Short mmCIF file of C-alpha atoms and ligand atoms in Angstrom, two decimals:
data_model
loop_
_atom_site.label_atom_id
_atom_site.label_comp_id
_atom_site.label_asym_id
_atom_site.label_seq_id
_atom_site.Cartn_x
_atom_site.Cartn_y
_atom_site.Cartn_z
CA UNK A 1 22.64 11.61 -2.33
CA UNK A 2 21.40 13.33 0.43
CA UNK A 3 17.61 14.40 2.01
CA UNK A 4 16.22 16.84 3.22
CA UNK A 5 15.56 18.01 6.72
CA UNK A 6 11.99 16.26 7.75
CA UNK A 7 12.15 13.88 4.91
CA UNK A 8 9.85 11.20 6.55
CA UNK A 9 11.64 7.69 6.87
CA UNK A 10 8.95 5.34 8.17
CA UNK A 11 7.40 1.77 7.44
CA UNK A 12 3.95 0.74 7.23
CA UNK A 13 1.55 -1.30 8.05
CA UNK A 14 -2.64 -2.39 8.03
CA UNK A 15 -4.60 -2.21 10.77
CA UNK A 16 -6.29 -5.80 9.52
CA UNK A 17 -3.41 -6.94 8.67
CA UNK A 18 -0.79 -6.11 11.55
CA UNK A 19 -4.06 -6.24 14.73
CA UNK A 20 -5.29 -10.09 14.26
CA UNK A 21 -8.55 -10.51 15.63
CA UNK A 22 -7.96 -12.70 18.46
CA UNK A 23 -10.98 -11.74 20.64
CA UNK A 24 -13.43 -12.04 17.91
CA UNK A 25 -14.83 -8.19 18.16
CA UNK A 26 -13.82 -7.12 14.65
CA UNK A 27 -16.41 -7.57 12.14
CA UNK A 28 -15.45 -6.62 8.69
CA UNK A 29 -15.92 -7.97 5.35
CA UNK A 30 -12.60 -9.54 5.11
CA UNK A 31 -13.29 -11.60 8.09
CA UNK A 32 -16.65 -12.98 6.86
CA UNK A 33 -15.27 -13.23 3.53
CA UNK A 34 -12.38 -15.51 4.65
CA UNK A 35 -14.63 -17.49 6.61
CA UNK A 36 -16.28 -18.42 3.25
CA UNK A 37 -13.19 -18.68 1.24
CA UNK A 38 -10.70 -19.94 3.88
CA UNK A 39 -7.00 -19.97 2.49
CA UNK A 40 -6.10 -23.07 1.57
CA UNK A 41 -3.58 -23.53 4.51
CA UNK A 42 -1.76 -20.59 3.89
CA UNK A 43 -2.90 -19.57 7.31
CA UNK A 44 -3.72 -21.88 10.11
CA UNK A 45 -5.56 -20.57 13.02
CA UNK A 46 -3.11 -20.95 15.74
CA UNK A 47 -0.35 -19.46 13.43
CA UNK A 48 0.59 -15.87 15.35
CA UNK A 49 0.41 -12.52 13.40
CA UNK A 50 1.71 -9.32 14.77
CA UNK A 51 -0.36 -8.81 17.20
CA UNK A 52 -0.57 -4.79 17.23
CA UNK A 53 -3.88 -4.96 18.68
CA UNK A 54 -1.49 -5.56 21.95
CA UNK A 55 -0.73 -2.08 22.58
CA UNK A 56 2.46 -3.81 24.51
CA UNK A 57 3.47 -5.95 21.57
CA UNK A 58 3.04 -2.80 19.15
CA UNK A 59 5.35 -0.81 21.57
CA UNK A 60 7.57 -3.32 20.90
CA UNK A 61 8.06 -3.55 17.53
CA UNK A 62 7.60 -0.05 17.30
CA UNK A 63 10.51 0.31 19.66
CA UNK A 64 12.58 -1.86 17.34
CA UNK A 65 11.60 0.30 14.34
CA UNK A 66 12.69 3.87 16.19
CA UNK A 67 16.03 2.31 17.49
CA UNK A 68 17.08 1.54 14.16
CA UNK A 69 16.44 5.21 13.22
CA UNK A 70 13.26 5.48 11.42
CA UNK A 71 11.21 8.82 12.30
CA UNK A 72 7.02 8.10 11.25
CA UNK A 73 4.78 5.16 10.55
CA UNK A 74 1.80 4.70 8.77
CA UNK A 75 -0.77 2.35 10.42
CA UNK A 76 -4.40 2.09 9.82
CA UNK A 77 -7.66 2.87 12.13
CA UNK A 78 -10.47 0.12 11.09
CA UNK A 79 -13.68 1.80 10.78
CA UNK A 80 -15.54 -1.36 12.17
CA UNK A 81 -13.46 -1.36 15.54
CA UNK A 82 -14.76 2.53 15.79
CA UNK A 83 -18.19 1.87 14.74
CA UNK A 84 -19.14 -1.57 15.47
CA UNK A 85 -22.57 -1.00 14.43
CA UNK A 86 -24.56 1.80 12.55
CA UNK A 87 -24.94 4.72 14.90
CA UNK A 88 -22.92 3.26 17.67
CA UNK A 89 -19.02 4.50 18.52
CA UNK A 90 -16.62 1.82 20.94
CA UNK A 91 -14.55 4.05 23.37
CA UNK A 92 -12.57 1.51 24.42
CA UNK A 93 -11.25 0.86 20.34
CA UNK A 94 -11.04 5.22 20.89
CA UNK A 95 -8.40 4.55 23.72
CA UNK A 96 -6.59 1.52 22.76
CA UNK A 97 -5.78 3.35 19.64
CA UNK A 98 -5.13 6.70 21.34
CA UNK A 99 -2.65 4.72 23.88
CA UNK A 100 -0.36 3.07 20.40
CA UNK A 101 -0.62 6.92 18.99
CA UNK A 102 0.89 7.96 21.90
CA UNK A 103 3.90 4.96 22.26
CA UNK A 104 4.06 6.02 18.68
CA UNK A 105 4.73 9.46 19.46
CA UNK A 106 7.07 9.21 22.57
CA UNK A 107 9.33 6.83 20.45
CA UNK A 108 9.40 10.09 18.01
CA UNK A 109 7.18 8.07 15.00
CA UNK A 110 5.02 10.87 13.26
CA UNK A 111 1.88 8.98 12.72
CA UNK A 112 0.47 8.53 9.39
CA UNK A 113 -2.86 7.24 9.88
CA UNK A 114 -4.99 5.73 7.01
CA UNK A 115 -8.73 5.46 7.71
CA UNK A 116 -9.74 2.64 5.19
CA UNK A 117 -7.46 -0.08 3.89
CA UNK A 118 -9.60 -2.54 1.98
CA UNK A 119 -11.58 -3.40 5.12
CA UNK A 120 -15.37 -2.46 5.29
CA UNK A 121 -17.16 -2.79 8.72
CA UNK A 122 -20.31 -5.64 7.96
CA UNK A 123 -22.93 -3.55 8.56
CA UNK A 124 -21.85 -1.13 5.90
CA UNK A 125 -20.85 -4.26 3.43
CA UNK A 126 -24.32 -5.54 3.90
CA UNK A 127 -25.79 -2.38 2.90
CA UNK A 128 -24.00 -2.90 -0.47
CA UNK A 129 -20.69 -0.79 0.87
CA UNK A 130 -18.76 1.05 -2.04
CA UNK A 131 -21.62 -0.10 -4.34
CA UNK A 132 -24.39 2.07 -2.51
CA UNK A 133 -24.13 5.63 -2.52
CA UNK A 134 -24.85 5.87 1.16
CA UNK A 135 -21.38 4.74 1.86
CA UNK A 136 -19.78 8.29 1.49
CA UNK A 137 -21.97 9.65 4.07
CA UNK A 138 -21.36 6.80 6.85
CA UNK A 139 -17.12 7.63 5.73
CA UNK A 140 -17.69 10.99 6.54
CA UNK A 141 -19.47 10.66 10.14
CA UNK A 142 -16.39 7.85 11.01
CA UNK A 143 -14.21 10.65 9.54
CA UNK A 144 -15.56 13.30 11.59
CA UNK A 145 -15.46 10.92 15.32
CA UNK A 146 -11.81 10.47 14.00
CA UNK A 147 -11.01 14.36 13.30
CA UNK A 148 -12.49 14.61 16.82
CA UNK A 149 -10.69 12.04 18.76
CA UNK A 150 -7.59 12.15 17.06
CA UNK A 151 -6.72 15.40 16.40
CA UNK A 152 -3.06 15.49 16.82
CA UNK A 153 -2.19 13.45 13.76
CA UNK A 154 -1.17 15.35 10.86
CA UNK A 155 -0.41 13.59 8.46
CA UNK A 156 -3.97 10.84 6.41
CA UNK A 157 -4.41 8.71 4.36
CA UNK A 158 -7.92 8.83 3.68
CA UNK A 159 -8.59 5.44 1.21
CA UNK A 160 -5.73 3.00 0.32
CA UNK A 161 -5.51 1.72 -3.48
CA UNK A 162 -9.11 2.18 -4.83
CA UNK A 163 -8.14 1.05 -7.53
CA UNK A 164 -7.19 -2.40 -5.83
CA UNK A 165 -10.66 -1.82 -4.10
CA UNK A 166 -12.20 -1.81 -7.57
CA UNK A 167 -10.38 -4.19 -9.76
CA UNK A 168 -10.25 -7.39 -7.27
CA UNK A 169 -14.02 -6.81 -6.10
CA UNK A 170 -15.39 -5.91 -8.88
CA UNK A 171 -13.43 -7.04 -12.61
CA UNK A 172 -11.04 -10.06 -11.52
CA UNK A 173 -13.84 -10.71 -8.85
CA UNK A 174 -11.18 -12.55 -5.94
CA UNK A 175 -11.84 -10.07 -3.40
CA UNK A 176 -14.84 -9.04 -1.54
CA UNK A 177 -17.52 -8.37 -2.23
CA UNK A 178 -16.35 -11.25 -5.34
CA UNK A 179 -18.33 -9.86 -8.38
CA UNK A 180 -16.35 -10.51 -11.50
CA UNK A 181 -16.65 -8.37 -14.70
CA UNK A 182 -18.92 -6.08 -13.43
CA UNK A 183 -18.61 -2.82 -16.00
CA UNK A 184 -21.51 -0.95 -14.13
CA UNK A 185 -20.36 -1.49 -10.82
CA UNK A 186 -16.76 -0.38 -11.83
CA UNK A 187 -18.07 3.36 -12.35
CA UNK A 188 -20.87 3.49 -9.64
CA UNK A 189 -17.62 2.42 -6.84
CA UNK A 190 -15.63 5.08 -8.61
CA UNK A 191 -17.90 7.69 -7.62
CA UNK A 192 -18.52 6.41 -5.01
CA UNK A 193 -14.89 6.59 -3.30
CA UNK A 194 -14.58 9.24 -4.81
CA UNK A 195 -17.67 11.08 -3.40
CA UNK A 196 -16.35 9.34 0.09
CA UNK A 197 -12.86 10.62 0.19
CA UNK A 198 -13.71 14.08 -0.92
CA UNK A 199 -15.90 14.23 2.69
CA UNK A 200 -13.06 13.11 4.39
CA UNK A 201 -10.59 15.45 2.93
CA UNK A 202 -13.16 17.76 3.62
CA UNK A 203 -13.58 17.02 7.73
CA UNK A 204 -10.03 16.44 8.05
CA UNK A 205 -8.58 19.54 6.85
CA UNK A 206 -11.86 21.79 8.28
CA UNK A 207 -10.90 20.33 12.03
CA UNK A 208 -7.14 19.68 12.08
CA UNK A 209 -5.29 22.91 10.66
CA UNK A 210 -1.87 21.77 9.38
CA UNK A 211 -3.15 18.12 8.27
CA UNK A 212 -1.59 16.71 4.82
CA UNK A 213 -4.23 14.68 3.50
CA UNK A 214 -4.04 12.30 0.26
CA UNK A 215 -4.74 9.26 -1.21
CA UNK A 216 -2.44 6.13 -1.38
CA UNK A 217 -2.43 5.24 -5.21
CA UNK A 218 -1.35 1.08 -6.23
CA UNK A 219 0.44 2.88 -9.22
CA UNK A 220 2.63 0.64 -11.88
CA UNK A 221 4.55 2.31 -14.75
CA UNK A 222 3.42 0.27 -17.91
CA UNK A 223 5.24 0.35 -20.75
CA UNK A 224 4.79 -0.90 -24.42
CA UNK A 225 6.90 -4.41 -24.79
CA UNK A 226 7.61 -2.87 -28.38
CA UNK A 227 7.75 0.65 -28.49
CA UNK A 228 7.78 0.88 -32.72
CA UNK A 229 4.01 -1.05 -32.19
CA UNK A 230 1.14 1.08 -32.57
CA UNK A 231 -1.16 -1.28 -31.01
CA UNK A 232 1.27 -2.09 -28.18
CA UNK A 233 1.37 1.34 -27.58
CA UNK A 234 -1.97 1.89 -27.66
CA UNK A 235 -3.05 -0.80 -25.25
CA UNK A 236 -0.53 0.29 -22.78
CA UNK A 237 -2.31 4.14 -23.12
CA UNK A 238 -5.49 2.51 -22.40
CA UNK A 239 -4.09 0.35 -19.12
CA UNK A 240 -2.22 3.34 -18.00
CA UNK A 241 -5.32 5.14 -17.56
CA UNK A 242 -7.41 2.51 -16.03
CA UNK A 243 -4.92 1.53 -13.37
CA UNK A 244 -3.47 4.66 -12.73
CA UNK A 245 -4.50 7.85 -14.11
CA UNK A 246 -8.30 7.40 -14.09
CA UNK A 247 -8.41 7.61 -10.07
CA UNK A 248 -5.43 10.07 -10.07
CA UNK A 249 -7.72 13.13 -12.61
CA UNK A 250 -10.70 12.21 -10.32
CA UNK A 251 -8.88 13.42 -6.75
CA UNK A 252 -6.03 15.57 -8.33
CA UNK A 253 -8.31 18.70 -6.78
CA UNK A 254 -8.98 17.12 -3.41
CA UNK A 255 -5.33 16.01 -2.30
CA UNK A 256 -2.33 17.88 -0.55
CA UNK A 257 -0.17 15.02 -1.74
CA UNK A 258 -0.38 11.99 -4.12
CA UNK A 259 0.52 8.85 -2.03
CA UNK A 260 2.04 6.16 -4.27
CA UNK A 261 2.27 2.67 -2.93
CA UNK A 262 4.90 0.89 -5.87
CA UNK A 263 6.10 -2.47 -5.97
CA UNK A 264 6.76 -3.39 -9.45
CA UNK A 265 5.88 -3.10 -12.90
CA UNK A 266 5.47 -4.71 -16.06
CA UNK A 267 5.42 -4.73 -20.01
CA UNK A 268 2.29 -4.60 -22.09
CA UNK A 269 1.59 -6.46 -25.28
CA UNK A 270 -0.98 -6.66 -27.78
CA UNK A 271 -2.73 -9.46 -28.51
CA UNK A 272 -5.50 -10.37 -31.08
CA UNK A 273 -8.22 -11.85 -29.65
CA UNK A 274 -12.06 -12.11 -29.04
CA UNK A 275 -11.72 -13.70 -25.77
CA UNK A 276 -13.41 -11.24 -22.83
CA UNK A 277 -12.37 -13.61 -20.25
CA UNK A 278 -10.24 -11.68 -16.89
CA UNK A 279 -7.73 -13.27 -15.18
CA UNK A 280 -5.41 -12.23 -12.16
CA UNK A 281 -2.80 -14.63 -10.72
CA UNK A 282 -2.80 -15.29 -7.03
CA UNK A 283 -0.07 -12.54 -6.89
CA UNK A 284 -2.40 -10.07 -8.41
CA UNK A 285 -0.33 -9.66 -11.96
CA UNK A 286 -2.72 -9.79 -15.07
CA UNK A 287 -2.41 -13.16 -16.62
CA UNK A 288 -5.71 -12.93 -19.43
CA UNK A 289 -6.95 -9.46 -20.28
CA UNK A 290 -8.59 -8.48 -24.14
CA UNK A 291 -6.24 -7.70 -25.91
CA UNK A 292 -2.94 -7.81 -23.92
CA UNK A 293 -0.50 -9.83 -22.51
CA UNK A 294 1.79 -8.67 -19.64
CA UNK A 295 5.79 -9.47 -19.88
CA UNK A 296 8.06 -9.21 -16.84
CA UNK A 297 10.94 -6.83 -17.43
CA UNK A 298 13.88 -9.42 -17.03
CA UNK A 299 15.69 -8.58 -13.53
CA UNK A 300 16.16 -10.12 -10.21
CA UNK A 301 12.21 -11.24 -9.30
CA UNK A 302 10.95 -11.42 -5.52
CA UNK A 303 9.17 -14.34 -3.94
CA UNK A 304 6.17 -13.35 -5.39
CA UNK A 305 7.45 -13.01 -9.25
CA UNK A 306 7.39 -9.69 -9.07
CA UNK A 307 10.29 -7.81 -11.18
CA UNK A 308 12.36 -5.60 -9.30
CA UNK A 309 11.87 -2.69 -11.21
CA UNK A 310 13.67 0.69 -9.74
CA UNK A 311 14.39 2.51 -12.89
CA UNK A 312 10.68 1.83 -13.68
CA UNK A 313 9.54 3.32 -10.36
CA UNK A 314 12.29 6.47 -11.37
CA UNK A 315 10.29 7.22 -14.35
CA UNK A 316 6.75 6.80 -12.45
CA UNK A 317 7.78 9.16 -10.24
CA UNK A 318 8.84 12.04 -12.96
CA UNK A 319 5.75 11.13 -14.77
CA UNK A 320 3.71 11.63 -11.51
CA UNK A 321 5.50 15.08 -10.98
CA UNK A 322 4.95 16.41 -14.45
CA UNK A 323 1.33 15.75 -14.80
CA UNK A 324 0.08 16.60 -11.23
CA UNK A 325 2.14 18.66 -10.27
CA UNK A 326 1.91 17.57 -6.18
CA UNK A 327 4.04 16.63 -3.47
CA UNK A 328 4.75 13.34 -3.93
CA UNK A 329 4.41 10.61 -0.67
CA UNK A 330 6.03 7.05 -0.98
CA UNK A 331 3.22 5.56 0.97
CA UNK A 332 4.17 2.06 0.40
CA UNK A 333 7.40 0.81 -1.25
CA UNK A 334 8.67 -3.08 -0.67
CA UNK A 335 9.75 -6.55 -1.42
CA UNK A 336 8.07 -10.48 -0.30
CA UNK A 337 11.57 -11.38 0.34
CA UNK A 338 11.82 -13.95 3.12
CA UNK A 339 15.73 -15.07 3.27
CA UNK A 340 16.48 -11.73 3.11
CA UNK A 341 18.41 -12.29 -0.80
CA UNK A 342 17.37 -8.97 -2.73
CA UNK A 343 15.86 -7.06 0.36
CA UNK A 344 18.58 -4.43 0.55
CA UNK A 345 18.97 -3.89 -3.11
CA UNK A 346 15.63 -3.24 -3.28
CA UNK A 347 15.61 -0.80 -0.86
CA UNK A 348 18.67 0.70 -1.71
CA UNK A 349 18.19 0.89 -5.88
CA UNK A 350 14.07 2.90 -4.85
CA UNK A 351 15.37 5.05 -2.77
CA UNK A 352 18.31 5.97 -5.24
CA UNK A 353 15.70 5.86 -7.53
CA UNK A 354 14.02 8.72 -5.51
CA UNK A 355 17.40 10.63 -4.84
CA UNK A 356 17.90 10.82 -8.17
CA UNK A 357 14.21 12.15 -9.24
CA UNK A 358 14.77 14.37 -6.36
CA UNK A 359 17.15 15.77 -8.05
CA UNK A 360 15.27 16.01 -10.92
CA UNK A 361 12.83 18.79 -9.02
CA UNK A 362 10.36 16.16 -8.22
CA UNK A 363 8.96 17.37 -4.42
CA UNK A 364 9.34 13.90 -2.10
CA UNK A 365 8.07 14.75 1.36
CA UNK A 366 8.71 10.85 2.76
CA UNK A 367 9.02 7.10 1.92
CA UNK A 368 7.06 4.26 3.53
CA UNK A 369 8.86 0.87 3.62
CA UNK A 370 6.15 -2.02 3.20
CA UNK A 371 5.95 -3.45 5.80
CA UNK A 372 6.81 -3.07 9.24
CA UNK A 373 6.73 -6.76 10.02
CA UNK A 374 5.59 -10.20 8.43
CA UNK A 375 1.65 -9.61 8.01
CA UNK A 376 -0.94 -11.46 6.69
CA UNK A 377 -1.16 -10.77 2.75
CA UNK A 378 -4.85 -10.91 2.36
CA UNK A 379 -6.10 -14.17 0.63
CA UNK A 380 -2.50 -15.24 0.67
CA UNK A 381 -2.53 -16.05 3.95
CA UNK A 382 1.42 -16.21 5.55
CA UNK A 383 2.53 -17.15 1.79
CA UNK A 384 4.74 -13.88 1.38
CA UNK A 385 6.61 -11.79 4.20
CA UNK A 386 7.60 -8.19 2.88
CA UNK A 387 8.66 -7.27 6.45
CA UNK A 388 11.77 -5.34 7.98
CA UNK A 389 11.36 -7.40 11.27
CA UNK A 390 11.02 -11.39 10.52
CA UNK A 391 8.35 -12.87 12.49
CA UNK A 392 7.97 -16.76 13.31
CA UNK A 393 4.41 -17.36 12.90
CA UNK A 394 4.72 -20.44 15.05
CA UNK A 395 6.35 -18.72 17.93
CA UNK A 396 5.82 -15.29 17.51
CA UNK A 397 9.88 -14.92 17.67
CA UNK A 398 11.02 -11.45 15.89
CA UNK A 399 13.98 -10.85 13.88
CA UNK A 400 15.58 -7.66 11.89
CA UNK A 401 16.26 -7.69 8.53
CA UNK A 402 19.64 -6.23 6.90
CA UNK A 403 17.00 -4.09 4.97
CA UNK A 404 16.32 -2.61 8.16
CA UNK A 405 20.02 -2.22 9.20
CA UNK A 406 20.41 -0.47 5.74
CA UNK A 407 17.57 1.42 6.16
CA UNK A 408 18.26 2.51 9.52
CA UNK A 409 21.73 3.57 8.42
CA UNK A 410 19.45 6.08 5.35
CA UNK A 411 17.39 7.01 7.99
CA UNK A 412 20.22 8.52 10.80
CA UNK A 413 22.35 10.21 8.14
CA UNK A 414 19.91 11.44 5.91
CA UNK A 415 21.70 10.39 3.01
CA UNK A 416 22.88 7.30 0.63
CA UNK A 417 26.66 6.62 1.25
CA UNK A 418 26.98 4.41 -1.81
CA UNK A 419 30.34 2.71 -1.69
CA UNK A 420 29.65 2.18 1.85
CA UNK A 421 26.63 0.47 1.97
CA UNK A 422 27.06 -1.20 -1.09
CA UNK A 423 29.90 -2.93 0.23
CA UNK A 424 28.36 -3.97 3.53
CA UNK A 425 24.75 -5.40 1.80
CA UNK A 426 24.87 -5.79 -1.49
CA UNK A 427 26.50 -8.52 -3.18
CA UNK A 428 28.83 -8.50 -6.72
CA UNK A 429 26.43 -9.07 -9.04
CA UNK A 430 24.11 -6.81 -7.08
CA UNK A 431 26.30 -4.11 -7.52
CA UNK A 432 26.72 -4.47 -11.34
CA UNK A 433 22.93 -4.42 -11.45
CA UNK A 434 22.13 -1.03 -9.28
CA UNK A 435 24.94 0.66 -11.75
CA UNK A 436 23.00 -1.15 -14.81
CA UNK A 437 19.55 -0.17 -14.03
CA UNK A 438 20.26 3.43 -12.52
CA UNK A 439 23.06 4.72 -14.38
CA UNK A 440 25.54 5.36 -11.29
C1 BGC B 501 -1.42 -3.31 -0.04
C2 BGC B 501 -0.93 -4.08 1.17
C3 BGC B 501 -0.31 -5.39 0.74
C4 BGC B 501 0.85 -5.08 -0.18
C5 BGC B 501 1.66 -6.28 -0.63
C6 BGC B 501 -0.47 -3.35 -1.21
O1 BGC B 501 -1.18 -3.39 -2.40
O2 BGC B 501 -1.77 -2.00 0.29
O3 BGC B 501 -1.99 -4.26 2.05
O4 BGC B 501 0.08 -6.16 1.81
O5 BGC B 501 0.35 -4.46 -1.33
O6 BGC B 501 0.93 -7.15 -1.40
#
């Protein structure tokens, strides 16, 4: 299983999530949101986060990440570091980021940069942010100091999951801005984003000739629990296009690539009922819907609960292929996995899973590992670590993963040595699996 020359083997991570905020200056929705909904001591204020704001402590993790043989990462710029305030631009966020770029670069990571990752700036939040139509306009004049200033990055993400954006701020409600069930909102934000990365796309490939430019999709493969079930079959239709084809038809036009971010997926069922009421669990998998019920595929599970579902993602990825007919990016791809138990297999079994759908004809330009390092997970706190390097969050000690090893040993070859790596990380039963769920 080999591939190809420039295949990009990188890892990613937020800029919220992997910068911290330890002097205070970042002012983003997130940050007022969490000071109104603290986690419930999932995350205690002198616990220690990455710390990438450090462009010394990024070097150094980025160093760890080149040694082992990867070749790009994907990081984030946050629009309220670059424009603090309506109208204003911070120079020094302009060179602090241009000094990481170029440790990036030197270490021979190809940047992916994404400009918005959940995170709003305040100022645009209070003006109602993806809810008021003014929003794509103030994207497009932080796109355009970006194009400017950063010209020598090729590769952009220009919004990450907007359909995460969407269903956790406006339907389930748990993320900011925290409106629940809000039907109009859901297609005014739509347009919105949409409106907003169209003017990105737009400035990005006018001023940087050569830039790839796409969106980074949360994308699932649902499938009906019973396939002989009409209604099964027809709820599933109905999810599939709400949480992943709906966004997908809107920017299929305005995309060089389609970036899919895939952890895991599940099974849909119908269920008779009158009940309207929503309901996510803390780990984001739908627990009350009308008319469906989700059911875990029956496999290994991370420390989340989520399924570890490769042949699932194999399917997604022909299915992807087939309709749109685009390069495909693996912009985010990972497992909360602390001890380091099913890390490697789940590596190993997605990127077989991308081998073999490779092979299939389906165009793979790269795959992201999420994530870098331990980060915080949003209103999770420190609760799950999906990282390649371990990090102590009381001492700030790092550690790599045997994912990483693994992945390092993909990365420098260029290929998937089966027997060899399977003996090295996985373990028996591990082995009988990958054969099980890929057919090899
Ligand atoms: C997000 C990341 C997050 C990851 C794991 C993705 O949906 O883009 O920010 O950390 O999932 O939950």
């Amino acid at each position: 299983m080999e591939f190809s020359k420039g295949f990009l083997f990188g890892s990613a991570v937020s800029s919220y999530q992997a910068e911290g905020n330890a002097s205070g200056e970042r002012k983003t929705d997130w940050d007022v949101y969490l000071q109104k909904n603290p986690h419930k001591n999932l995350c205690l204020p002198q616990d220690l986060g990455p710390n990438w704001w450090i462009p010394d402590v990024a070097e150094m993790d980025l160093k760890s990440l080149s040694s082992l043989g990867l070749n790009a990462q994907r990081f984030g710029i946050e629009w309220a570091r670059i424009v603090p305030e309506e109208g204003k631009t911070n120079t020094g966020a302009i060179r602090r980021y241009r000094e990481i770029i170029g440790r990036m670069k030197l270490l021979g990571l190809r940047p992916m940069c994404t400009l918005n990752h959940f995170t709003l700036p305040y100022w645009v939040a209070e003006f109602g942010g993806w809810e008021n139509p003014k929003i794509s306009k103030a994207f497009k004049d932080y796109t355009e100091i970006i194009a400017y200033e950063f010209g020598d990055i090729l590769d952009w993400v220009t919004i990450n999951e907007p359909n995460q954006t969407i269903d956790m701020g406006y339907i389930f409600g748990s993320w900011p801005p925290g409106k629940k069930f809000r039907i109009d909102k859901f297609f005014q934000v739509t347009q919105n984003m949409r409106k907003a990365h169209q003017n990105a796309f737009e400035v990005l490939k006018k001023n940087i000739p050569g830039s790839r430019v796409g969106v980074a999709n949360a994308l699932k493969l649902l499938k009906p629990q019973n396939p002989g079930s009409f209604l099964d079959c027809k709820v599933t239709e109905i999810a599939n296009y709400l949480e992943n084809n709906k966004l997908l038809d809107l920017n299929r036009d305005v995309v060089d690539f389609i970036g899919v971010n895939y952890y895991h997926s599940y099974l849909l069922k119908f269920k008779p009922t009158l009940s309207l009421t929503l309901r996510k669990d803390a780990e984001g998998v739908i627990k009350t819907a009308p008319f469906l019920e989700t059911v875990k595929p029956e496999n290994f599970e991370s420390d989340a609960g989520w399924s570890v579902t490769p042949d699932f993602f194999y399917e997604l990825l022909l299915n992807i292929y087939e309709k749109y007919n685009k390069p495909i990016i693996v912009t985010e791809n990972g497992i909360a996995d602390d001890m380091d138990k099913l890390g490697a297999f789940y590596l190993l079994s997605h990127l077989i899973a991308e081998a073999n759908a490779i092979k299939k004809g389906v165009v793979i330009n790269g795959h992201f590992y999420w994530s870098s390092i331990d980060t915080e997970e949003w209103m999770l706190g420190y609760k799950y670590k999906f990282g390649l390097i371990k990090l102590d969050h009381k001492t700030g000690e790092r550690k790599i993963r045997d994912r990483a090893k693994l992945y390092g040993e993909i990365a420098n070859s260029g290929k998937i040595d089966l027997p060899t790596l399977s003996s090295k990380y996985l373990s028996l039963h591990q082995k009988k699996e990958l054969k099980n769920l890929l057919k090899i």
